[in-house]
């Protein structure tokens, strides 16, 4: 049950009770009114309005701005026409025609919109009460201040309650996601990981081509264990494999689609998929947060750099990924121990239309407002430094 529901129920009961109270005030002292018919007309309108609009104060969705405006208008009208029904009301302290029913209109603003809305409504009520008196007394200002402070306090409490409810809902969601992740981890451990481990052992024992299959199975086992431990499962874009791309565009966390346009994610979790026997990942102990799209593009650029290592440095080459988290940027460095790139080879490849480094790496970083620097010395390997600025 929403934390607001009891508040709306209490407001509905308050409006009915204060309506009855205002009617009884008039019924017991009709002789004090010079124009009792004015009081009768207003109290009739107020009563019909109160009973007819009970559904409007049942929840926040039904309590629209139009209703709040009309409700406050009736309350203000009742205050201002009180001297028409009771001439002495301008000079003698006493209740107005709506009496404390007016506070219900202000409370509706507080529950609906918080303390700012409550301050706006109570200020209008304060002005109306002061105008209704020819010479406002100390009691008048006291009552006005009491309504103003009480309504703002209630509005603030409502805002805090809503924030607490959102926090609790998020905590429950995270708990559910964590349980689902643990369940998936158990299922994967009992099935896929054990099969991969068996393939690795059998392939190594058989040798030959089976040994290569075993090595690949071992790499995938390590990568999958890392992903399971972090609760992140990659989903590649349809058609990416056919196009030779490595871009990861969606991430599923505990069975929920990760919205890359509206969230940030931990770069470490995305790069963990590349860690393996020949790829060492070094990262900070704290999360390295980037907007999801930027993190995905950076991860794809790292994947392209590793693809170049396998393609040009050989299957036995080792690679190292270093993640650095700075205040204004994130730096990821990919280094290998391959033979390096001969001078002029990159320019020649780009001239021949092979744009792997130009597009898959530099192009991605350029679109993010970052840079990609490649340093290679023949015989001493290659180093690619990727920099992504943080959004300000």
Coordinates of N, CA and C in Angstrom, one line a residue, residues 78-195:
X78 N -15.7 31.8 0.5 CA -16.4 31.8 1.8 C -15.8 32.7 2.8
X79 N -14.5 32.8 2.8 CA -13.8 33.8 3.8 C -14.2 35.2 3.5
X80 N -14.1 35.6 2.2 CA -14.3 37.0 1.8 C -15.8 37.4 1.9
X81 N -16.7 36.5 1.8 CA -18.2 36.9 1.8 C -18.7 36.8 3.3
X82 N -17.9 36.4 4.2 CA -18.3 36.3 5.6 C -18.9 37.6 6.1
X83 N -18.3 38.8 5.8 CA -18.9 40.1 6.3 C -20.3 40.4 5.6
X84 N -20.6 39.8 4.5 CA -21.9 40.0 3.9 C -23.0 39.3 4.7
X85 N -22.7 38.2 5.3 CA -23.6 37.5 6.1 C -23.6 38.0 7.6
X86 N -22.4 38.4 8.0 CA -22.3 38.8 9.4 C -21.5 40.1 9.4
X87 N -22.2 41.3 9.5 CA -21.5 42.6 9.4 C -20.5 42.7 10.5
X88 N -20.7 42.3 11.7 CA -19.8 42.4 12.8 C -18.5 41.6 12.6
X89 N -18.5 40.7 11.6 CA -17.3 39.8 11.5 C -16.1 40.6 11.2
X90 N -16.2 41.8 10.6 CA -15.0 42.6 10.2 C -14.4 43.2 11.5
X91 N -15.1 43.3 12.6 CA -14.6 44.0 13.7 C -14.5 43.1 15.0
X92 N -15.1 41.9 14.9 CA -15.1 41.0 16.0 C -14.5 39.7 15.6
X93 N -13.5 39.2 16.4 CA -12.9 37.9 16.0 C -13.9 36.8 16.1
X94 N -13.9 36.0 15.1 CA -14.9 34.9 15.1 C -14.6 34.0 13.9
X95 N -15.2 32.9 13.8 CA -15.0 32.0 12.7 C -15.6 32.6 11.4
X96 N -15.0 32.3 10.3 CA -15.5 32.6 8.9 C -16.6 31.6 8.6
X97 N -17.2 31.8 7.4 CA -18.3 30.8 7.0 C -17.7 29.4 6.8
X98 N -16.6 29.2 6.1 CA -16.1 27.9 6.0 C -15.4 27.4 7.2
X99 N -15.0 28.3 8.1 CA -14.3 27.9 9.3 C -13.1 27.1 9.0
X100 N -12.8 26.0 9.8 CA -11.6 25.2 9.6 C -11.7 24.3 8.4
X101 N -12.8 24.3 7.7 CA -12.9 23.5 6.4 C -11.9 24.1 5.4
X102 N -11.5 25.3 5.5 CA -10.5 25.9 4.6 C -9.2 25.2 4.7
X103 N -8.8 24.7 5.9 CA -7.6 24.0 6.0 C -7.5 22.8 5.2
X104 N -8.7 22.1 4.9 CA -8.7 20.9 4.1 C -8.3 21.2 2.7
X105 N -8.6 22.4 2.1 CA -8.2 22.8 0.8 C -6.7 23.0 0.8
X106 N -6.1 23.6 1.8 CA -4.7 23.8 1.9 C -4.0 22.4 2.0
X107 N -4.5 21.5 2.9 CA -3.9 20.2 3.0 C -3.9 19.4 1.7
X108 N -4.9 19.6 0.9 CA -4.9 18.9 -0.4 C -3.7 19.3 -1.2
X109 N -3.4 20.6 -1.2 CA -2.3 21.1 -1.9 C -1.0 20.5 -1.3
X110 N -0.9 20.4 0.0 CA 0.3 19.9 0.6 C 0.5 18.4 0.3
X111 N -0.5 17.6 0.3 CA -0.4 16.2 0.0 C -0.1 16.0 -1.5
X112 N -0.7 16.8 -2.3 CA -0.5 16.6 -3.8 C 0.9 17.1 -4.2
X113 N 1.3 18.3 -3.8 CA 2.5 18.9 -4.4 C 3.6 19.2 -3.4
X114 N 3.5 18.8 -2.1 CA 4.6 19.1 -1.2 C 4.5 20.5 -0.6
X115 N 5.6 20.8 0.1 CA 5.6 22.0 0.9 C 5.5 23.3 0.0
X116 N 6.0 23.3 -1.2 CA 5.9 24.5 -2.0 C 4.5 24.8 -2.4
X117 N 3.7 23.8 -2.8 CA 2.3 24.0 -3.1 C 1.6 24.4 -1.8
X118 N 1.9 23.8 -0.7 CA 1.2 24.2 0.5 C 1.5 25.6 0.9
X119 N 2.7 26.1 0.7 CA 3.0 27.5 1.0 C 2.3 28.4 0.1
X120 N 2.1 28.1 -1.1 CA 1.3 28.9 -2.1 C -0.1 29.0 -1.6
X121 N -0.8 27.9 -1.3 CA -2.2 27.9 -1.0 C -2.4 28.6 0.4
X122 N -1.6 28.3 1.4 CA -1.8 28.9 2.7 C -1.5 30.4 2.6
X123 N -0.6 30.8 1.7 CA -0.4 32.3 1.6 C -1.7 33.0 1.1
X124 N -2.3 32.4 0.1 CA -3.6 33.0 -0.4 C -4.7 33.0 0.7
X125 N -4.7 31.9 1.5 CA -5.7 31.9 2.6 C -5.4 33.0 3.6
X126 N -4.1 33.2 3.9 CA -3.7 34.2 4.8 C -4.1 35.6 4.3
X127 N -3.9 35.9 3.0 CA -4.3 37.2 2.5 C -5.8 37.4 2.6
X128 N -6.6 36.3 2.3 CA -8.0 36.4 2.4 C -8.5 36.7 3.8
X129 N -7.9 36.0 4.8 CA -8.3 36.2 6.2 C -7.9 37.7 6.6
X130 N -6.8 38.2 6.2 CA -6.4 39.6 6.6 C -7.4 40.6 5.9
X131 N -7.7 40.3 4.6 CA -8.6 41.3 3.9 C -10.0 41.2 4.5
X132 N -10.4 40.0 5.1 CA -11.8 39.9 5.6 C -12.0 40.7 6.9
X133 N -10.9 41.0 7.6 CA -10.9 41.8 8.8 C -10.6 43.2 8.5
X134 N -11.4 44.1 9.0 CA -11.2 45.6 8.8 C -9.9 45.9 9.6
X135 N -9.8 45.4 10.8 CA -8.6 45.6 11.6 C -8.1 44.3 12.1
X136 N -7.2 43.6 11.4 CA -6.8 42.3 11.9 C -6.2 42.3 13.3
X137 N -6.6 41.4 14.1 CA -6.1 41.3 15.5 C -4.9 40.4 15.6
X138 N -4.4 40.3 16.8 CA -3.3 39.4 17.0 C -3.7 37.9 16.8
X139 N -4.9 37.6 17.2 CA -5.5 36.2 17.0 C -5.6 35.9 15.5
X140 N -5.9 36.9 14.7 CA -6.0 36.7 13.2 C -4.6 36.3 12.7
X141 N -3.6 37.1 13.0 CA -2.3 36.8 12.5 C -1.8 35.4 13.1
X142 N -2.1 35.2 14.4 CA -1.7 33.9 15.0 C -2.3 32.7 14.2
X143 N -3.6 32.8 13.9 CA -4.3 31.7 13.1 C -3.7 31.5 11.7
X144 N -3.4 32.7 11.1 CA -2.9 32.6 9.7 C -1.5 32.0 9.8
X145 N -0.7 32.4 10.7 CA 0.7 31.8 10.8 C 0.6 30.3 11.2
X146 N -0.3 29.9 12.0 CA -0.5 28.5 12.4 C -0.8 27.6 11.1
X147 N -1.8 28.1 10.3 CA -2.1 27.3 9.1 C -0.9 27.3 8.2
X148 N -0.2 28.4 8.0 CA 0.9 28.5 7.1 C 2.0 27.5 7.5
X149 N 2.4 27.5 8.8 CA 3.5 26.7 9.2 C 3.1 25.2 9.2
X150 N 1.8 24.9 9.6 CA 1.4 23.5 9.7 C 1.3 22.9 8.3
X151 N 0.8 23.7 7.4 CA 0.6 23.1 6.0 C 2.0 22.9 5.3
X152 N 2.9 23.8 5.5 CA 4.2 23.6 4.9 C 4.9 22.4 5.6
X153 N 4.8 22.2 6.9 CA 5.4 21.1 7.6 C 4.8 19.8 7.1
X154 N 3.5 19.8 6.9 CA 2.9 18.5 6.4 C 3.3 18.3 4.9
X155 N 3.4 19.3 4.1 CA 3.9 19.1 2.8 C 5.3 18.6 2.8
X156 N 6.2 19.1 3.7 CA 7.5 18.6 3.7 C 7.6 17.1 4.1
X157 N 6.7 16.7 5.1 CA 6.7 15.3 5.6 C 6.2 14.4 4.4
X158 N 5.3 14.9 3.6 CA 4.8 14.1 2.5 C 5.9 13.9 1.5
X159 N 6.7 14.9 1.2 CA 7.9 14.8 0.3 C 8.9 13.8 0.8
X160 N 9.2 13.8 2.1 CA 10.1 12.9 2.7 C 9.6 11.5 2.7
X161 N 8.3 11.3 2.9 CA 7.6 10.0 2.8 C 7.7 9.4 1.4
X162 N 7.5 10.3 0.4 CA 7.6 9.8 -0.9 C 9.0 9.4 -1.3
X163 N 10.0 10.2 -0.9 CA 11.4 9.8 -1.1 C 11.7 8.5 -0.5
X164 N 11.3 8.3 0.8 CA 11.5 7.1 1.5 C 10.9 5.9 0.8
X165 N 9.7 6.1 0.3 CA 9.0 5.0 -0.4 C 9.7 4.7 -1.7
X166 N 10.2 5.7 -2.4 CA 11.0 5.4 -3.6 C 12.3 4.6 -3.3
X167 N 12.9 5.0 -2.2 CA 14.2 4.4 -1.8 C 13.9 2.9 -1.4
X168 N 12.8 2.7 -0.7 CA 12.4 1.3 -0.3 C 12.1 0.5 -1.5
X169 N 11.4 1.1 -2.5 CA 11.1 0.3 -3.7 C 12.3 0.0 -4.5
X170 N 13.3 0.9 -4.5 CA 14.5 0.6 -5.2 C 15.3 -0.5 -4.5
X171 N 15.3 -0.4 -3.2 CA 16.0 -1.5 -2.4 C 15.4 -2.8 -2.6
X172 N 14.1 -2.9 -2.6 CA 13.4 -4.2 -2.9 C 13.7 -4.7 -4.3
X173 N 13.8 -3.7 -5.3 CA 14.1 -4.1 -6.6 C 15.5 -4.7 -6.7
X174 N 16.5 -4.0 -6.0 CA 17.8 -4.5 -6.0 C 17.9 -5.9 -5.4
X175 N 17.2 -6.0 -4.3 CA 17.2 -7.3 -3.6 C 16.7 -8.4 -4.6
X176 N 15.6 -8.1 -5.3 CA 15.0 -9.1 -6.2 C 16.0 -9.4 -7.3
X177 N 16.7 -8.4 -7.8 CA 17.7 -8.6 -8.9 C 18.8 -9.4 -8.4
X178 N 19.3 -9.2 -7.2 CA 20.4 -9.9 -6.6 C 20.0 -11.4 -6.4
X179 N 18.8 -11.6 -6.0 CA 18.3 -13.0 -5.8 C 18.3 -13.7 -7.2
X180 N 17.8 -13.0 -8.2 CA 17.7 -13.6 -9.5 C 19.1 -13.9 -10.1
X181 N 20.0 -12.9 -9.8 CA 21.4 -13.1 -10.3 C 22.0 -14.3 -9.6
X182 N 21.8 -14.5 -8.3 CA 22.3 -15.7 -7.6 C 21.7 -16.9 -8.2
X183 N 20.4 -16.9 -8.5 CA 19.8 -18.1 -9.1 C 20.4 -18.4 -10.4
X184 N 20.6 -17.4 -11.2 CA 21.2 -17.6 -12.6 C 22.7 -18.1 -12.4
X185 N 23.4 -17.6 -11.4 CA 24.8 -18.0 -11.2 C 24.8 -19.5 -10.8
X186 N 23.9 -19.9 -10.0 CA 23.8 -21.3 -9.6 C 23.5 -22.2 -10.8
X187 N 22.5 -21.8 -11.6 CA 22.2 -22.6 -12.8 C 23.3 -22.6 -13.8
X188 N 24.0 -21.5 -14.0 CA 25.1 -21.5 -15.0 C 26.3 -22.3 -14.4
X189 N 26.5 -22.2 -13.1 CA 27.6 -23.0 -12.5 C 27.4 -24.5 -12.6
X190 N 26.1 -24.9 -12.4 CA 25.8 -26.3 -12.5 C 25.8 -26.8 -13.9
X191 N 25.6 -26.0 -14.9 CA 25.5 -26.4 -16.3 C 26.6 -26.0 -17.2
X192 N 26.6 -24.7 -17.6 CA 27.5 -24.2 -18.7 C 28.9 -24.3 -18.2
X193 N 29.2 -23.7 -17.0 CA 30.6 -23.6 -16.5 C 31.2 -25.0 -16.4
X194 N 30.5 -26.0 -15.9 CA 31.0 -27.3 -15.7 C 31.3 -28.0 -17.1
X195 N 30.4 -27.7 -18.0 CA 30.7 -28.3 -19.4 C 31.9 -27.6 -20.0

